[in-house]
Coordinates of C-alpha atoms and ligand atoms in Angstrom, one line a residue:
X1 CA 105.3 103.8 200.1
X2 CA 101.9 102.1 200.4
X3 CA 99.3 104.2 198.8
X4 CA 95.7 103.3 197.8
X5 CA 92.1 104.4 198.2
X6 CA 88.7 103.3 199.0
X7 CA 87.4 101.0 196.2
X8 CA 84.1 99.1 195.6
X9 CA 83.3 95.5 196.3
X10 CA 80.3 94.2 194.4
X11 CA 78.1 91.1 194.4
X12 CA 79.2 89.7 191.1
X13 CA 83.0 90.2 191.2
X14 CA 83.6 90.8 194.9
X15 CA 87.3 91.2 195.7
X16 CA 88.3 90.9 192.0
X17 CA 86.3 94.1 191.4
X18 CA 88.1 95.9 194.3
X19 CA 91.6 94.7 193.1
X20 CA 90.9 95.7 189.5
X21 CA 89.7 99.1 190.6
X22 CA 92.8 99.7 192.8
X23 CA 95.1 98.7 190.0
X24 CA 93.4 101.1 187.5
X25 CA 94.3 104.0 189.9
X26 CA 97.9 103.0 190.1
X27 CA 97.5 102.0 193.8
X28 CA 99.5 99.3 195.5
X29 CA 97.0 98.9 198.4
X30 CA 93.3 99.6 198.9
X31 CA 90.3 99.5 201.3
X32 CA 86.8 98.2 200.8
X33 CA 83.5 97.5 202.5
X34 CA 82.2 93.9 202.2
X35 CA 78.8 95.4 201.2
X36 CA 76.9 98.7 201.5
X37 CA 78.2 100.5 204.6
X38 CA 74.7 101.5 205.6
X39 CA 72.9 98.1 205.5
X40 CA 73.4 94.5 206.5
X41 CA 72.9 92.8 203.1
X42 CA 76.0 90.8 202.5
X43 CA 76.6 88.2 199.8
X44 CA 78.2 84.8 200.4
X45 CA 82.0 85.2 199.9
X46 CA 83.1 83.2 196.8
X47 CA 86.2 81.2 197.2
X48 CA 86.8 81.2 193.4
X49 CA 86.6 85.0 193.2
X50 CA 88.8 85.4 196.2
X51 CA 91.6 83.3 194.8
X52 CA 91.3 85.0 191.4
X53 CA 91.8 88.3 193.3
X54 CA 94.9 86.9 195.0
X55 CA 96.4 86.0 191.7
X56 CA 95.7 89.5 190.4
X57 CA 97.2 91.1 193.6
X58 CA 100.4 89.0 193.2
X59 CA 100.8 89.9 189.6
X60 CA 100.6 93.6 190.5
X61 CA 102.7 93.4 193.7
X62 CA 99.8 94.2 196.1
X63 CA 100.6 92.9 199.6
X64 CA 97.4 91.2 200.8
X65 CA 98.5 91.7 204.4
X66 CA 98.2 95.4 204.0
X67 CA 94.7 95.5 202.4
X68 CA 92.1 97.1 204.7
X69 CA 88.4 96.4 205.2
X70 CA 86.2 99.1 206.7
X71 CA 83.3 98.0 209.0
X72 CA 79.8 99.4 208.2
X73 CA 78.7 102.6 209.9
X74 CA 75.6 101.0 211.3
X75 CA 77.7 99.3 213.9
X76 CA 77.6 101.4 217.1
X77 CA 79.1 99.7 220.1
X78 CA 78.7 102.8 222.3
X79 CA 74.9 102.6 222.2
X80 CA 73.5 100.0 224.6
X81 CA 70.1 99.6 222.8
X82 CA 72.1 98.8 219.7
X83 CA 74.8 96.7 221.4
X84 CA 73.5 93.2 220.7
X85 CA 73.0 93.9 217.0
X86 CA 76.4 95.6 216.7
X87 CA 78.3 92.8 218.5
X88 CA 76.7 90.2 216.2
X89 CA 77.2 92.1 213.0
X90 CA 80.8 93.0 213.9
X91 CA 81.6 89.4 214.7
X92 CA 80.1 88.3 211.3
X93 CA 82.1 91.0 209.6
X94 CA 85.3 89.8 211.2
X95 CA 84.5 86.2 210.0
X96 CA 84.0 87.6 206.4
X97 CA 87.5 89.2 206.7
X98 CA 88.9 85.8 207.5
X99 CA 87.2 84.2 204.5
X100 CA 88.7 87.0 202.4
X101 CA 92.1 86.6 204.0
X102 CA 92.1 90.1 205.3
X103 CA 94.1 91.1 208.4
X104 CA 92.6 94.5 209.4
X105 CA 89.1 95.8 209.9
X106 CA 88.7 99.6 210.5
X107 CA 85.9 100.5 212.9
X108 CA 84.4 103.7 214.1
X109 CA 84.4 103.4 217.9
X110 CA 80.8 104.6 218.2
X111 CA 78.6 107.5 219.2
X112 CA 77.2 107.6 222.8
X113 CA 73.9 109.3 221.6
X114 CA 73.3 110.9 225.0
X115 CA 74.5 108.5 227.7
X116 CA 77.7 110.5 228.1
X117 CA 81.4 109.9 227.3
X118 CA 82.2 107.6 230.2
X119 CA 79.2 105.3 229.8
X120 CA 79.7 105.3 226.0
X121 CA 83.4 104.2 226.3
X122 CA 82.3 101.6 228.8
X123 CA 79.8 100.2 226.3
X124 CA 82.4 100.1 223.6
X125 CA 84.8 98.2 225.8
X126 CA 82.2 95.7 226.8
X127 CA 81.2 95.3 223.2
X128 CA 84.8 94.6 222.0
X129 CA 85.4 92.2 224.9
X130 CA 82.3 90.2 223.8
X131 CA 83.3 90.3 220.1
X132 CA 86.8 89.0 220.9
X133 CA 85.3 86.1 222.9
X134 CA 83.0 85.1 220.0
X135 CA 85.5 85.7 217.3
X136 CA 88.9 83.9 217.6
X137 CA 90.3 84.5 214.2
X138 CA 93.3 86.5 213.2
X139 CA 91.8 89.8 211.9
X140 CA 92.6 92.8 214.0
X141 CA 90.3 95.7 214.6
X142 CA 91.7 99.2 214.0
X143 CA 89.8 101.9 215.9
X144 CA 89.6 105.1 213.8
X145 CA 90.4 108.5 215.2
X146 CA 87.1 110.5 214.9
X147 CA 86.2 114.1 214.2
X148 CA 83.9 114.4 217.3
X149 CA 80.8 115.1 215.2
X150 CA 77.7 114.9 217.4
X151 CA 78.4 112.4 220.2
X152 CA 81.2 110.5 218.4
X153 CA 83.8 108.9 220.7
X154 CA 87.4 108.3 219.8
X155 CA 88.0 112.0 219.0
X156 CA 90.9 112.2 221.5
X157 CA 93.9 109.9 221.9
X158 CA 92.9 109.7 225.6
X159 CA 89.5 108.2 224.7
X160 CA 91.1 105.7 222.4
X161 CA 93.6 104.8 225.1
X162 CA 90.7 104.3 227.6
X163 CA 89.2 101.8 225.2
X164 CA 92.5 100.0 224.6
X165 CA 93.1 99.7 228.4
X166 CA 89.6 98.3 229.0
X167 CA 89.8 95.5 226.4
X168 CA 91.4 92.3 227.7
X169 CA 93.0 91.2 224.5
X170 CA 94.1 94.6 223.3
X171 CA 96.9 93.1 221.2
X172 CA 94.0 92.4 218.8
X173 CA 93.3 96.2 218.5
X174 CA 95.2 98.9 216.6
X175 CA 94.5 102.4 215.5
X176 CA 93.6 104.0 212.1
X177 CA 94.6 107.7 212.0
X178 CA 92.4 109.8 209.7
X179 CA 93.9 113.2 208.8
X180 CA 90.6 114.9 208.2
X181 CA 89.2 113.6 211.5
X182 CA 92.4 114.7 213.4
X183 CA 92.1 118.2 212.0
X184 CA 88.4 118.4 212.8
X185 CA 89.0 117.0 216.3
X186 CA 91.6 119.8 216.9
X187 CA 94.9 118.1 216.2
X188 CA 96.9 120.2 213.8
X189 CA 98.2 118.0 210.9
X190 CA 100.4 120.9 210.0
X191 CA 102.5 120.0 213.0
X192 CA 102.2 116.3 212.4
X193 CA 105.5 115.5 214.2
X194 CA 104.0 117.0 217.4
X195 CA 100.7 115.1 216.9
X196 CA 102.6 111.9 216.4
X197 CA 104.7 112.5 219.5
X198 CA 101.6 113.0 221.5
X199 CA 100.1 109.9 220.1
X200 CA 103.2 107.9 220.8
X201 CA 103.2 109.1 224.4
X202 CA 99.6 108.1 225.0
X203 CA 99.1 105.1 222.8
X204 CA 102.3 104.2 220.9
X205 CA 103.2 104.6 217.2
X206 CA 103.5 100.8 216.8
X207 CA 99.7 100.6 217.2
X208 CA 99.0 102.5 214.0
X209 CA 97.8 100.0 211.3
X210 CA 96.4 102.4 208.7
X211 CA 96.3 106.1 207.9
X212 CA 93.3 107.6 206.1
X213 CA 94.7 110.5 204.0
X214 CA 92.0 113.2 203.5
X215 CA 92.0 116.9 203.3
X216 CA 89.2 118.7 205.3
X217 CA 86.6 121.2 204.2
X218 CA 86.6 122.7 207.7
X219 CA 89.0 124.5 210.0
X220 CA 90.8 123.0 212.9
X221 CA 88.6 121.7 215.8
X222 CA 85.4 122.2 213.8
X223 CA 84.1 118.7 214.7
X224 CA 82.5 118.4 211.3
X225 CA 84.0 115.5 209.3
X226 CA 83.7 116.5 205.7
X227 CA 86.5 115.2 203.5
X228 CA 88.1 117.3 200.8
X229 CA 90.4 116.4 197.8
X230 CA 94.1 116.4 198.6
X231 CA 95.5 119.9 198.6
X232 CA 92.0 121.6 198.2
X233 CA 91.2 121.8 201.9
X234 CA 92.3 123.4 205.1
X235 CA 95.1 120.9 205.8
X236 CA 96.8 121.5 202.4
X237 CA 99.0 119.5 200.1
X238 CA 102.4 119.9 201.8
X239 CA 101.1 118.8 205.3
X240 CA 99.4 115.8 203.8
X241 CA 102.5 114.9 201.8
X242 CA 104.6 114.9 205.0
X243 CA 102.1 112.4 206.6
X244 CA 102.2 110.1 203.6
X245 CA 106.0 110.1 203.4
X246 CA 106.6 110.1 207.2
X247 CA 109.6 107.8 207.9
X248 CA 107.9 106.3 211.0
X249 CA 104.9 105.3 209.0
X250 CA 106.6 103.8 206.0
X251 CA 105.1 100.3 206.5
X252 CA 101.6 101.6 207.1
X253 CA 99.1 101.7 204.3
X254 CA 97.8 105.2 203.3
X255 CA 94.2 105.2 202.1
X256 CA 92.4 108.1 200.3
X257 CA 88.8 108.6 201.1
X258 CA 88.4 111.9 199.2
X259 CA 85.1 112.9 197.5
X260 CA 84.3 112.1 193.9
X261 CA 84.4 115.2 191.6
X262 CA 80.8 116.3 190.9
X263 CA 79.7 113.2 192.9
X264 CA 80.5 111.2 189.8
X265 CA 84.2 111.0 188.9
X266 CA 86.7 109.1 191.0
X267 CA 89.6 111.4 191.7
X268 CA 92.0 108.7 192.9
X269 CA 94.1 108.0 189.8
X270 CA 95.0 111.7 189.6
X271 CA 95.4 112.2 193.4
X272 CA 97.7 109.1 193.7
X273 CA 99.8 110.4 190.7
X274 CA 100.0 113.8 192.4
X275 CA 101.2 112.2 195.7
X276 CA 103.8 110.0 193.8
X277 CA 105.1 113.0 191.9
X278 CA 105.0 115.1 195.1
X279 CA 103.7 118.0 193.1
X280 CA 100.3 119.6 193.7
X281 CA 98.0 119.7 190.6
X282 CA 95.7 122.8 190.9
X283 CA 93.8 121.5 187.8
X284 CA 93.0 118.1 189.4
X285 CA 89.2 118.5 189.1
X286 CA 89.3 119.4 185.5
X287 CA 91.8 116.7 184.7
X288 CA 89.7 114.0 186.5
X289 CA 86.6 115.0 184.5
X290 CA 88.5 115.2 181.2
X291 CA 90.0 111.7 181.7
X292 CA 86.6 110.1 182.5
X293 CA 85.1 111.5 179.4
X294 CA 87.6 109.8 177.2
Ligands
LIG1 FE1 86.0 105.6 208.6
LIG2 FE1 88.4 107.6 207.6
LIG3 ZN1 85.4 110.9 207.8

């Protein structure tokens, strides 16, 4: 089972920092942003630090092929006024993935901000086609399933399918399922087999390159997108455990993006332990705080 979480990547230690953080949580995979998700400041990728991180990954049996990069939120391919910037920044981000030896970049498809679903999807398709002309490397883009907050696109499998169909080189695209977003979009994670069957019919299970495992603070179809710690939300521990251990997704990395406790303490070591032991820990929050004060 491939289980990890979102970790940091900083200017001084770059991928070494991300790898060390993942290892400290008992993770065997991880996801990171190449810089702050909300701005364009990016540091030059260091070859020395990258190779040091590779050595560390090898030592701890982390498969580099399965490590995930997340694209910054400021990219919005659905908005035409923003398209030139988004295409350029996404292309640069893909090149950074290559420099880091990463194979998958998770991307939020975009928000149409008023132009409507059809036009928004059209803009995304055009944006991705342009990006794939300008970028010829090996990193694939995984489109994330969205909650449908505001004018977000990619909230239904059908919308994602429309994007896949419109992109010429769609073998360079895959999908990242996010359990919180699925729930908030109206797909019942409790009946995950049914959701997966529907996904398979429309898109195909083989397209899934990553799963974001998050509980949700809100009920089914709420279109909110607020993540909750595993077992503390409306999806619940047992349903999330079935996703994590689903036999059809055994090769797919599972990534936690759950909130810090009191905005300060990373819950991931305890959450990963809970998932590995397959036993819900109702005292998770207390334990996380206790451990970090040691
Ligand atoms: Fe995301
Ligand atoms: Fe996510
Ligand atoms: Zn989210």
